[in-house]
CSV table of C-alpha atoms in Angstrom, one decimal:
chain,number,residue,atom,x,y,z
A,1323,MET,CA,17.8,-1.3,-9.2
A,1324,SER,CA,16.4,2.2,-9.7
A,1325,GLY,CA,18.8,5.1,-9.5
A,1326,LEU,CA,17.1,6.6,-6.5
A,1327,ALA,CA,17.2,3.4,-4.5
A,1328,GLU,CA,20.9,3.1,-5.1
A,1329,GLU,CA,21.6,6.8,-4.7
A,1330,LEU,CA,20.0,6.8,-1.2
A,1331,ARG,CA,21.4,3.5,0.0
A,1332,TRP,CA,24.1,5.1,2.1
A,1333,THR,CA,22.2,8.4,2.9
A,1334,ASP,CA,21.6,8.7,6.6
A,1335,ALA,CA,18.2,9.3,8.1
A,1336,THR,CA,18.9,13.0,8.9
A,1337,ALA,CA,19.8,13.7,5.3
A,1338,GLN,CA,16.7,11.7,4.0
A,1339,ALA,CA,14.4,13.7,6.3
A,1340,ALA,CA,16.0,16.9,4.9
A,1341,LEU,CA,15.3,15.8,1.4
A,1342,VAL,CA,11.6,15.4,2.3
A,1343,ALA,CA,11.4,18.7,4.2
A,1344,ASN,CA,13.0,20.5,1.2
A,1345,GLY,CA,10.6,19.0,-1.3
A,1346,GLU,CA,13.3,17.2,-3.2
A,1347,VAL,CA,11.7,13.7,-2.7
A,1348,THR,CA,8.4,12.5,-1.3
A,1349,PRO,CA,7.9,10.0,1.6
A,1350,THR,CA,6.5,7.6,-1.0
A,1351,GLU,CA,9.7,7.8,-3.1
A,1352,LEU,CA,11.8,7.2,0.0
A,1353,LEU,CA,9.7,4.2,1.0
A,1354,GLU,CA,9.7,2.7,-2.5
A,1355,ALA,CA,13.5,3.1,-2.7
A,1356,ALA,CA,13.8,1.3,0.7
A,1357,ILE,CA,11.4,-1.5,-0.4
A,1358,GLU,CA,13.5,-2.0,-3.6
A,1359,ARG,CA,16.7,-2.3,-1.5
A,1360,ILE,CA,15.0,-4.7,0.9
A,1361,GLU,CA,13.7,-6.9,-1.9
A,1362,ARG,CA,17.1,-7.0,-3.5
A,1363,SER,CA,19.4,-7.5,-0.5
A,1364,ASN,CA,17.3,-9.3,2.1
A,1365,PRO,CA,16.9,-12.8,0.5
A,1366,GLY,CA,20.5,-13.8,1.1
A,1367,LEU,CA,20.7,-12.2,4.6
A,1368,ASN,CA,17.2,-12.8,6.2
A,1369,ALA,CA,17.3,-9.5,8.1
A,1370,VAL,CA,13.6,-8.5,7.5
A,1371,VAL,CA,11.1,-11.2,8.5
A,1372,MET,CA,7.8,-9.4,8.3
A,1373,LYS,CA,7.0,-7.0,5.4
A,1374,TRP,CA,4.3,-4.4,5.9
A,1375,PHE,CA,4.9,-2.6,2.6
A,1376,ASP,CA,1.2,-2.1,1.7
A,1377,HIS,CA,0.4,-0.7,5.1
A,1378,ALA,CA,3.5,1.6,4.9
A,1379,ARG,CA,2.3,2.8,1.5
A,1380,SER,CA,-1.1,3.7,3.0
A,1381,VAL,CA,0.3,6.1,5.6
A,1382,THR,CA,2.9,8.1,3.5
A,1383,ALA,CA,0.3,10.7,2.4
A,1384,ASP,CA,-0.7,11.7,6.0
A,1385,LEU,CA,2.4,11.7,8.2
A,1386,PRO,CA,3.0,13.7,11.3
A,1387,ASP,CA,5.4,16.6,10.8
A,1388,GLY,CA,8.1,15.1,13.0
A,1389,PRO,CA,11.9,15.3,12.7
A,1390,PHE,CA,12.1,12.2,10.6
A,1391,ARG,CA,9.0,12.7,8.4
A,1392,GLY,CA,9.0,10.2,5.6
A,1393,VAL,CA,12.1,8.2,6.6
A,1394,PRO,CA,11.7,4.4,6.2
A,1395,PHE,CA,12.1,2.4,9.4
A,1396,LEU,CA,11.9,-1.2,10.7
A,1397,LEU,CA,10.8,-2.5,14.1
A,1398,LYS,CA,12.6,-5.4,15.9
A,1399,ASP,CA,10.6,-8.5,16.4
A,1400,LEU,CA,10.7,-8.2,20.1
A,1401,TYR,CA,8.2,-6.5,22.5
A,1402,ALA,CA,7.4,-3.5,20.3
A,1403,ASP,CA,3.7,-3.7,19.8
A,1404,PHE,CA,2.4,-2.1,16.6
A,1405,ALA,CA,-1.4,-1.8,16.4
A,1406,GLY,CA,-2.9,-4.3,13.9
A,1407,GLN,CA,0.4,-6.0,13.1
A,1408,THR,CA,1.9,-9.3,14.4
A,1409,LEU,CA,4.8,-9.9,16.7
A,1410,SER,CA,6.4,-13.3,17.3
A,1411,ASN,CA,9.3,-12.4,19.7
A,1412,GLY,CA,11.3,-14.9,17.6
A,1413,ASN,CA,9.1,-17.8,18.9
A,1414,ALA,CA,7.7,-20.4,16.6
A,1415,ALA,CA,4.5,-20.9,18.6
A,1416,LEU,CA,3.7,-17.2,18.7
A,1417,LYS,CA,4.5,-17.0,15.0
A,1418,ALA,CA,2.0,-19.7,14.3
A,1419,ALA,CA,-0.6,-18.0,16.5
A,1420,GLY,CA,-0.4,-14.8,14.5
A,1421,ARG,CA,-1.5,-12.6,17.3
A,1422,LYS,CA,-2.0,-9.0,16.3
A,1423,ALA,CA,-1.5,-6.1,18.7
A,1424,ASN,CA,-4.5,-4.1,19.8
A,1425,SER,CA,-2.5,-0.9,20.4
A,1426,ASP,CA,1.0,0.6,20.0
A,1427,SER,CA,3.6,0.4,22.7
A,1428,THR,CA,4.6,3.9,23.9
A,1429,LEU,CA,7.9,3.9,22.0
A,1430,VAL,CA,6.2,2.7,18.8
A,1431,ALA,CA,3.7,5.6,19.1
A,1432,ARG,CA,6.7,8.0,19.5
A,1433,PHE,CA,8.4,6.5,16.4
A,1434,LYS,CA,5.2,7.2,14.5
A,1435,ALA,CA,5.0,10.8,15.9
A,1436,ALA,CA,8.5,11.4,14.7
A,1437,GLY,CA,7.2,10.8,11.1
A,1438,LEU,CA,8.9,7.5,10.6
A,1439,VAL,CA,7.3,5.1,8.0
A,1440,ILE,CA,7.4,1.6,9.6
A,1441,ALA,CA,7.7,-1.0,6.9
A,1442,GLY,CA,8.2,-4.3,8.8
A,1443,ARG,CA,10.0,-6.2,11.4
A,1444,THR,CA,13.6,-7.5,11.7
A,1445,ASN,CA,14.8,-10.9,12.9
A,1446,SER,CA,15.6,-11.5,16.5
A,1447,PRO,CA,16.5,-14.6,18.5
A,1448,GLU,CA,13.7,-16.2,20.4
A,1449,LEU,CA,12.8,-13.8,23.3
A,1450,GLY,CA,16.1,-11.9,22.6
A,1451,SER,CA,18.0,-14.3,24.7
A,1452,LEU,CA,21.3,-14.7,22.7
A,1453,PRO,CA,23.9,-12.4,21.2
A,1454,THR,CA,23.3,-14.0,17.8
A,1455,THR,CA,20.2,-14.0,15.5
A,1456,GLN,CA,19.2,-17.5,14.4
A,1457,PRO,CA,15.7,-18.4,15.8
A,1458,LEU,CA,14.2,-21.6,14.8
A,1459,ALA,CA,11.1,-19.7,13.9
A,1460,TRP,CA,12.6,-17.6,11.2
A,1461,GLY,CA,16.1,-19.1,10.5
A,1462,PRO,CA,19.4,-17.4,10.7
A,1463,THR,CA,20.3,-13.8,9.8
A,1464,ARG,CA,23.7,-13.7,8.1
A,1465,ASN,CA,26.5,-11.2,8.7
A,1466,PRO,CA,26.9,-9.3,5.4
A,1467,TRP,CA,30.7,-9.1,5.9
A,1468,ALA,CA,30.9,-12.9,6.1
A,1469,PRO,CA,27.6,-14.8,5.6
A,1470,GLU,CA,28.7,-17.8,7.6
A,1471,ARG,CA,29.2,-15.7,10.7
A,1472,THR,CA,26.8,-14.2,13.2
A,1473,PRO,CA,25.6,-10.6,12.8
A,1474,GLY,CA,25.3,-10.5,16.6
A,1475,GLY,CA,22.1,-10.2,18.5
A,1476,SER,CA,19.6,-9.9,19.7
A,1477,SER,CA,19.1,-6.9,17.3
A,1478,GLY,CA,20.9,-8.8,14.5
A,1479,GLY,CA,18.3,-8.3,11.9
A,1480,ALA,CA,18.1,-4.6,12.5
A,1481,ALA,CA,21.9,-4.3,12.3
A,1482,VAL,CA,22.1,-6.1,9.0
A,1483,ALA,CA,19.3,-4.0,7.5
A,1484,VAL,CA,21.1,-0.9,8.5
A,1485,ALA,CA,24.7,-2.1,7.6
A,1486,THR,CA,23.5,-3.0,4.1
A,1487,GLY,CA,21.6,0.2,3.5
A,1488,MET,CA,18.1,-1.3,3.4
A,1489,VAL,CA,17.1,1.5,5.8
A,1490,PRO,CA,19.2,4.2,7.4
A,1491,PHE,CA,18.4,3.2,11.0
A,1492,ALA,CA,16.2,0.7,12.8
A,1493,HIS,CA,14.7,0.0,16.1
A,1494,ALA,CA,16.8,-2.1,18.5
A,1495,SER,CA,16.8,-3.1,22.2
A,1496,ASP,CA,19.4,-4.1,24.7
A,1497,GLY,CA,19.0,-6.3,27.8
A,1498,GLY,CA,22.6,-7.5,27.9
A,1499,GLY,CA,24.3,-6.0,24.9
A,1500,SER,CA,21.7,-6.5,22.2
A,1501,ILE,CA,22.2,-3.1,20.6
A,1502,ARG,CA,26.0,-2.9,21.0
A,1503,ILE,CA,26.9,-6.5,20.0
A,1504,PRO,CA,25.3,-6.5,16.6
A,1505,ALA,CA,26.6,-2.9,16.0
A,1506,SER,CA,30.1,-4.3,16.6
A,1507,CYS,CA,29.6,-7.3,14.4
A,1508,CYS,CA,28.1,-5.4,11.5
A,1509,GLY,CA,30.2,-2.2,11.6
A,1510,ILE,CA,27.6,0.4,12.7
A,1511,VAL,CA,26.7,2.6,15.6
A,1512,GLY,CA,24.8,1.3,18.7
A,1513,LEU,CA,23.9,3.4,21.7
A,1514,LYS,CA,22.4,1.7,24.8
A,1515,PRO,CA,20.7,4.6,26.6
A,1516,SER,CA,20.6,5.0,30.4
A,1517,GLN,CA,18.0,3.0,32.2
A,1518,GLY,CA,14.9,5.2,32.4
A,1519,ARG,CA,15.9,7.4,29.5
A,1520,ILE,CA,13.2,6.0,27.2
A,1521,THR,CA,10.0,4.4,28.5
A,1522,VAL,CA,9.4,0.8,27.8
A,1523,GLY,CA,5.8,1.0,28.8
A,1524,PRO,CA,3.1,0.2,29.1
A,1525,ALA,CA,3.8,-3.5,29.5
A,1526,ARG,CA,7.4,-3.6,30.7
A,1527,ALA,CA,9.3,-2.1,33.6
A,1528,GLU,CA,12.2,0.4,33.4
A,1529,ALA,CA,13.7,-1.2,36.5
A,1530,GLY,CA,14.6,-4.2,34.4
A,1531,LEU,CA,17.7,-4.9,32.4
A,1532,GLY,CA,16.4,-3.9,29.0
A,1533,VAL,CA,16.4,-0.5,27.2
A,1534,GLU,CA,15.4,0.5,23.6
A,1535,LEU,CA,16.5,2.8,20.9
A,1536,CYS,CA,18.1,2.0,17.5
A,1537,VAL,CA,21.2,1.0,15.5
A,1538,SER,CA,22.4,3.5,12.9
A,1539,ARG,CA,25.2,4.4,10.6
A,1540,SER,CA,25.8,8.0,11.9
A,1541,VAL,CA,26.0,9.5,15.4
A,1542,ARG,CA,23.7,12.3,14.4
A,1543,ASP,CA,20.9,9.9,13.5
A,1544,THR,CA,21.2,8.2,16.9
A,1545,ALA,CA,21.2,11.6,18.7
A,1546,GLY,CA,18.2,12.8,16.7
A,1547,LEU,CA,16.2,9.7,17.3
A,1548,LEU,CA,17.0,9.9,21.0
A,1549,ASP,CA,15.7,13.4,21.1
A,1550,ALA,CA,12.5,12.3,19.4
A,1551,VAL,CA,11.6,9.4,21.7
A,1552,ARG,CA,13.2,10.1,25.0
A,1553,GLY,CA,11.3,10.7,28.2
A,1554,PRO,CA,9.1,8.8,30.7
A,1555,GLY,CA,5.7,7.3,30.2
A,1556,VAL,CA,2.8,7.1,32.5
A,1557,GLY,CA,3.7,5.2,35.7
A,1558,ASP,CA,7.4,4.7,34.9
A,1559,THR,CA,9.4,3.4,37.9
A,1560,VAL,CA,12.8,4.8,36.8
A,1561,ILE,CA,13.2,8.2,35.1
A,1562,ALA,CA,16.6,9.5,34.0
A,1563,PRO,CA,17.3,13.1,34.7
A,1564,GLU,CA,16.5,15.6,31.9
A,1565,PRO,CA,19.4,16.4,29.6
A,1566,GLN,CA,20.6,20.0,29.7
A,1567,ARG,CA,19.9,20.5,26.0
A,1568,ARG,CA,18.9,18.5,22.9
A,1569,TYR,CA,21.2,15.6,22.0
A,1570,VAL,CA,21.7,16.7,18.4
A,1571,ALA,CA,23.4,19.8,19.9
A,1572,GLU,CA,26.1,17.5,21.3
A,1573,VAL,CA,27.0,16.4,17.8
A,1574,GLY,CA,30.1,18.3,17.0
A,1575,ALA,CA,30.3,19.9,20.4
A,1576,ASP,CA,33.7,20.1,22.0
A,1577,PRO,CA,33.9,17.5,24.8
A,1578,GLY,CA,36.9,19.2,26.4
A,1579,GLN,CA,39.8,17.1,27.7
A,1580,LEU,CA,38.4,14.0,29.3
A,1581,ARG,CA,39.9,11.4,31.6
A,1582,ILE,CA,39.4,8.0,30.0
A,1583,GLY,CA,40.4,4.6,31.4
A,1584,PHE,CA,40.8,1.7,29.0
A,1585,LEU,CA,40.5,-2.0,29.5
A,1586,ASP,CA,42.5,-4.2,27.0
A,1587,VAL,CA,42.4,-7.4,29.0
A,1588,HIS,CA,39.5,-9.7,30.2
A,1589,PRO,CA,38.8,-8.4,33.7
A,1590,ARG,CA,38.0,-11.9,34.9
A,1591,GLY,CA,41.1,-13.5,33.4
A,1592,GLU,CA,39.3,-15.2,30.5
A,1593,VAL,CA,40.4,-15.1,26.9
A,1594,LEU,CA,40.3,-11.8,25.0
A,1595,HIS,CA,41.0,-12.2,21.3
A,1596,GLU,CA,44.0,-10.2,20.0
A,1597,ASP,CA,41.9,-8.5,17.4
A,1598,CYS,CA,39.7,-7.0,20.2
A,1599,ARG,CA,42.7,-6.0,22.2
A,1600,SER,CA,44.1,-4.3,19.1
A,1601,ALA,CA,40.8,-2.5,18.5
A,1602,VAL,CA,40.9,-1.0,22.1
A,1603,ARG,CA,44.5,0.1,21.8
A,1604,ALA,CA,43.9,1.7,18.4
A,1605,ALA,CA,40.9,3.6,19.9
A,1606,ALA,CA,42.9,4.6,22.9
A,1607,SER,CA,45.5,6.0,20.6
A,1608,MET,CA,42.8,7.9,18.6
A,1609,LEU,CA,41.4,9.4,21.8
A,1610,GLU,CA,44.8,10.4,23.0
A,1611,GLY,CA,45.5,12.0,19.6
A,1612,LEU,CA,42.3,14.1,20.2
A,1613,GLY,CA,43.8,15.5,23.4
A,1614,HIS,CA,42.2,13.3,26.0
A,1615,ILE,CA,44.0,11.7,29.0
A,1616,VAL,CA,43.9,8.0,28.4
A,1617,GLU,CA,45.2,5.5,30.9
A,1618,PRO,CA,45.0,1.8,31.5
A,1619,ALA,CA,42.5,1.8,34.3
A,1620,TRP,CA,39.1,0.3,35.0
A,1621,PRO,CA,36.6,-0.5,37.8
A,1622,SER,CA,37.9,-3.3,39.9
A,1623,CYS,CA,34.4,-4.7,40.4
A,1624,LEU,CA,34.4,-5.9,36.8
A,1625,ALA,CA,36.7,-8.6,38.0
A,1626,ASP,CA,34.0,-10.1,40.2
A,1627,THR,CA,33.7,-13.7,39.1
A,1628,THR,CA,30.2,-14.0,40.6
A,1629,LEU,CA,28.9,-11.4,38.2
A,1630,THR,CA,27.7,-13.8,35.5
A,1631,GLN,CA,25.8,-15.9,38.1
A,1632,ARG,CA,24.0,-12.8,39.4
A,1633,PHE,CA,23.1,-11.7,35.9
A,1634,MET,CA,21.9,-15.1,34.8
A,1635,ALA,CA,19.6,-15.4,37.8
A,1636,LEU,CA,17.8,-12.2,36.8
A,1637,TRP,CA,18.0,-13.2,33.1
A,1638,ALA,CA,16.5,-16.7,33.8
A,1639,THR,CA,13.6,-15.2,35.8
A,1640,GLN,CA,12.8,-12.8,32.9
A,1641,MET,CA,12.7,-15.8,30.6
A,1642,ALA,CA,10.3,-17.6,32.9
A,1643,LEU,CA,8.0,-14.6,32.9
A,1644,ALA,CA,8.2,-14.4,29.1
A,1645,ALA,CA,7.3,-18.1,28.9
A,1646,ARG,CA,4.2,-17.3,31.1
A,1647,ASP,CA,3.2,-14.6,28.7
A,1648,ILE,CA,3.5,-16.9,25.7
A,1649,GLY,CA,1.1,-19.3,27.6
A,1650,ALA,CA,-1.3,-16.4,28.1
A,1651,THR,CA,-1.3,-15.7,24.4
A,1652,LEU,CA,-1.7,-19.3,23.4
A,1653,GLY,CA,-4.4,-19.9,26.0
A,1654,ARG,CA,-2.7,-23.0,27.4
A,1655,GLU,CA,0.3,-24.0,29.5
A,1656,VAL,CA,3.7,-23.7,27.7
A,1657,THR,CA,5.8,-26.8,27.4
A,1658,ALA,CA,9.3,-27.6,26.2
A,1659,ALA,CA,7.9,-28.1,22.7
A,1660,ASP,CA,6.9,-24.4,22.6
A,1661,MET,CA,10.4,-23.0,23.1
A,1662,GLU,CA,13.9,-23.5,21.9
A,1663,PRO,CA,16.0,-25.8,24.2
A,1664,VAL,CA,18.4,-23.1,25.3
A,1665,ASN,CA,15.5,-20.9,26.6
A,1666,TRP,CA,13.5,-23.8,28.1
A,1667,ALA,CA,16.7,-24.6,30.1
A,1668,LEU,CA,16.5,-21.0,31.5
A,1669,VAL,CA,12.8,-21.4,32.4
A,1670,GLU,CA,13.7,-24.6,34.3
A,1671,GLN,CA,16.6,-22.8,36.0
A,1672,ALA,CA,14.2,-20.1,37.1
A,1673,GLN,CA,11.8,-22.6,38.5
A,1674,ARG,CA,14.6,-24.0,40.7
A,1675,LEU,CA,15.3,-20.5,42.1
A,1676,THR,CA,13.6,-19.5,45.4
A,1677,ALA,CA,12.2,-16.1,46.1
A,1678,ILE,CA,15.3,-15.6,48.4
A,1679,ASP,CA,17.6,-16.6,45.6
A,1680,TYR,CA,16.1,-14.0,43.3
A,1681,ALA,CA,16.1,-11.3,46.0
A,1682,ALA,CA,19.8,-12.1,46.8
A,1683,ALA,CA,20.7,-11.8,43.1
A,1684,GLN,CA,18.8,-8.5,42.9
A,1685,ALA,CA,20.5,-7.2,46.0
A,1686,ALA,CA,23.9,-8.2,44.7
A,1687,GLY,CA,23.1,-6.4,41.5
A,1688,TRP,CA,22.3,-3.2,43.4
A,1689,THR,CA,25.6,-3.5,45.2
A,1690,PHE,CA,27.4,-4.0,41.9
A,1691,ARG,CA,25.6,-1.1,40.4
A,1692,ARG,CA,26.9,1.3,43.1
A,1693,ALA,CA,30.4,-0.2,43.0
A,1694,LEU,CA,30.6,0.3,39.2
A,1695,GLN,CA,29.2,3.8,39.2
A,1696,GLN,CA,31.6,4.8,41.9
A,1697,TRP,CA,34.5,4.6,39.4
A,1698,TRP,CA,32.9,7.6,37.6
A,1699,ALA,CA,32.2,9.4,40.8
A,1700,ASP,CA,35.9,9.1,41.6
A,1701,GLY,CA,36.8,11.3,38.7
A,1702,TRP,CA,36.7,9.3,35.5
A,1703,ASP,CA,34.7,10.5,32.5
A,1704,LEU,CA,34.7,7.4,30.2
A,1705,LEU,CA,35.7,3.8,30.1
A,1706,LEU,CA,36.9,2.3,26.9
A,1707,THR,CA,36.5,-1.5,26.5
A,1708,PRO,CA,36.1,-4.0,23.7
A,1709,THR,CA,32.4,-4.4,22.7
A,1710,VAL,CA,32.8,-8.2,22.4
A,1711,ALA,CA,35.6,-10.6,23.3
A,1712,GLU,CA,36.2,-11.9,19.8
A,1713,PRO,CA,35.4,-11.3,16.2
A,1714,PRO,CA,31.9,-12.5,15.0
A,1715,PRO,CA,31.8,-16.3,15.5
A,1716,LEU,CA,30.4,-18.8,13.1
A,1717,LEU,CA,26.6,-19.2,13.2
A,1718,SER,CA,27.2,-22.9,13.7
A,1719,GLU,CA,28.7,-22.2,17.2
A,1720,PHE,CA,25.4,-21.1,18.6
A,1721,GLU,CA,23.1,-23.8,17.3
A,1722,ASN,CA,20.7,-25.4,19.7
A,1723,GLU,CA,21.8,-28.8,21.0
A,1724,PRO,CA,18.9,-30.6,22.6
A,1725,ALA,CA,21.4,-33.0,24.4
A,1726,PHE,CA,23.3,-30.0,25.8
A,1727,PRO,CA,20.7,-27.2,25.9
A,1728,THR,CA,22.8,-24.7,27.8
A,1729,ALA,CA,25.7,-24.9,25.2
A,1730,PRO,CA,24.5,-21.8,23.2
A,1731,GLN,CA,24.3,-19.8,26.4
A,1732,ARG,CA,27.8,-20.8,27.5
A,1733,ARG,CA,29.1,-19.9,24.1
A,1734,ALA,CA,27.3,-16.5,24.4
A,1735,GLY,CA,29.0,-15.9,27.8
A,1736,ARG,CA,32.4,-16.1,26.3
A,1737,PHE,CA,31.5,-13.9,23.4
A,1738,ALA,CA,29.5,-11.2,25.2
A,1739,ALA,CA,31.6,-10.6,28.2
A,1740,PHE,CA,31.8,-6.8,28.2
A,1741,THR,CA,28.3,-5.5,27.7
A,1742,PRO,CA,26.0,-6.9,30.5
A,1743,PRO,CA,27.7,-4.9,33.4
A,1744,PHE,CA,26.2,-1.7,32.0
A,1745,ASN,CA,22.7,-3.2,31.8
A,1746,MET,CA,23.1,-4.1,35.5
A,1747,SER,CA,24.4,-0.6,36.4
A,1748,GLY,CA,21.9,1.3,34.1
A,1749,GLN,CA,24.7,3.4,32.5
A,1750,PRO,CA,24.7,4.5,28.9
A,1751,ALA,CA,27.3,2.8,26.6
A,1752,ILE,CA,28.0,3.0,22.8
A,1753,SER,CA,29.7,0.7,20.3
A,1754,LEU,CA,31.5,2.4,17.5
A,1755,PRO,CA,32.9,0.9,14.3
A,1756,LEU,CA,36.5,2.1,14.5
A,1757,TYR,CA,38.4,-1.1,13.6
A,1758,ARG,CA,38.4,-4.0,11.2
A,1759,ASN,CA,40.7,-7.1,11.5
A,1760,ALA,CA,42.9,-8.6,8.8
A,1761,ASP,CA,39.9,-10.5,7.4
A,1762,GLY,CA,37.9,-7.3,7.1
A,1763,LEU,CA,35.5,-8.1,9.9
A,1764,PRO,CA,34.2,-5.2,11.9
A,1765,ILE,CA,35.4,-5.0,15.6
A,1766,GLY,CA,33.6,-2.5,17.7
A,1767,ILE,CA,34.9,-0.6,20.7
A,1768,GLN,CA,32.6,0.3,23.6
A,1769,LEU,CA,32.6,3.6,25.5
A,1770,ALA,CA,30.7,3.8,28.8
A,1771,ALA,CA,29.7,7.0,30.6
A,1772,ASP,CA,28.3,7.8,34.0
A,1773,TYR,CA,24.6,7.4,34.5
A,1774,ALA,CA,22.5,9.8,32.4
A,1775,ARG,CA,25.5,11.2,30.6
A,1776,GLU,CA,24.6,10.3,27.0
A,1777,ASP,CA,25.7,13.8,26.2
A,1778,ILE,CA,29.4,13.0,26.8
A,1779,LEU,CA,29.1,9.8,24.7
A,1780,ILE,CA,27.6,11.6,21.8
A,1781,ARG,CA,30.2,14.4,21.9
A,1782,VAL,CA,33.1,11.9,21.9
A,1783,ALA,CA,31.5,9.6,19.4
A,1784,SER,CA,30.9,12.5,17.1
A,1785,GLN,CA,34.5,13.6,17.6
A,1786,LEU,CA,35.8,10.2,16.7
A,1787,GLU,CA,33.5,10.0,13.7
A,1788,SER,CA,34.8,13.3,12.4
A,1789,ALA,CA,38.5,12.4,13.0
A,1790,HIS,CA,38.3,8.8,11.8
A,1791,PRO,CA,35.3,8.5,9.5
A,1792,TRP,CA,33.6,5.2,9.0
A,1793,SER,CA,30.9,6.2,6.6
A,1794,GLY,CA,32.7,4.8,3.6
A,1795,ALA,CA,33.1,1.3,4.9
A,1796,HIS,CA,30.2,-0.9,3.6
A,1797,PRO,CA,29.8,-4.6,3.3
A,1798,PRO,CA,29.1,-6.2,-0.1
A,1799,VAL,CA,25.4,-5.7,-1.1
A,1800,GLY,CA,23.2,-7.4,-3.6
């Protein structure tokens, strides 16, 4: 591998952009270094499933003068339309169809305006439905810390590409934990923004569960990209309040003394792995050492045992809509042969729901949203929880079983117990790589803030990053 490719492997996006701005390297040199790393590291990990290297080379000479001019970047293979390029959403039928987008989604256009050089797509489970990344269409993405284990999902390909230094940060999305879970599994940073902070237009609705941003290795990269792409689009239905200042100004800013509750048990009485409990307790100690008031306290509504059922009613309906969209692309009715068994089971579940069932789930979600946000209104600044309920499971535990099609989803529910509530409430939450277990596996912790308070999350995440740096912890790379 060339000296530049290796030299820049662990250089974050902010520093790479500065090298370009100062004339020390060119965008072409950054891109070729990233391509070299992808070609070397990807074959054993399967993080990058579409390579647009020639197209990326063609744009490096005429890039917008954005804050990340020349920095290599990857899009997730889910909903992010890139004009003239394909998108499979992890689905084998769409992959075979090879549909090319006619235009950019609003967020992709903003990525381009920021000066990013988009070089391909990263692997995602079919329709983003599981907290693992092993679609039948593309095969499994492997965790670089332990290749037999999941990298998390649904932004698992993105997380692996970033964790191994293929690119400094990458596009990711989160409808139930899909930014935070792979960030935890791969030992990187994953911020789920507030609902309505970043448009998901023009084809999707901000009132849904999903939001988009990135996974990264540094807090300042996440803050800088949030500044570059935040804001509403035309016709958005949910718009988060404007921040008081740029998010990069929150990096290194004194958060003051905060009141932080922590949760080191499973709120619904289910199993929480001792490693995840230890990660929360270690983070609580770190925060206390930084001068914050940290107490064992959490919103009582998280103990609601009907929460999963409510979430899944909404999730299944979204899956049925996605199946209808696949049919529109294919020009025919979708059948079970066109989707993985776990997702077809959700489509069938949605078909059994009535309009009243869906409206009741939605109304229950609104009630839960208010109950959860009330905890912050009552005087708390942050909630500290595990990101996931256990260390990264084996990939084999999520495999499709046609005789038991809901098995992967049930396994997912045990693993991803702590992230969906904040998709339902619309609040921002971040996973930070502050802990590794005795086997060396990353165990993330989650911090959740009040609605629209990404500023507090960035201040505290930056404070923790400075006091307990994680930049030197890297998985083995090829």
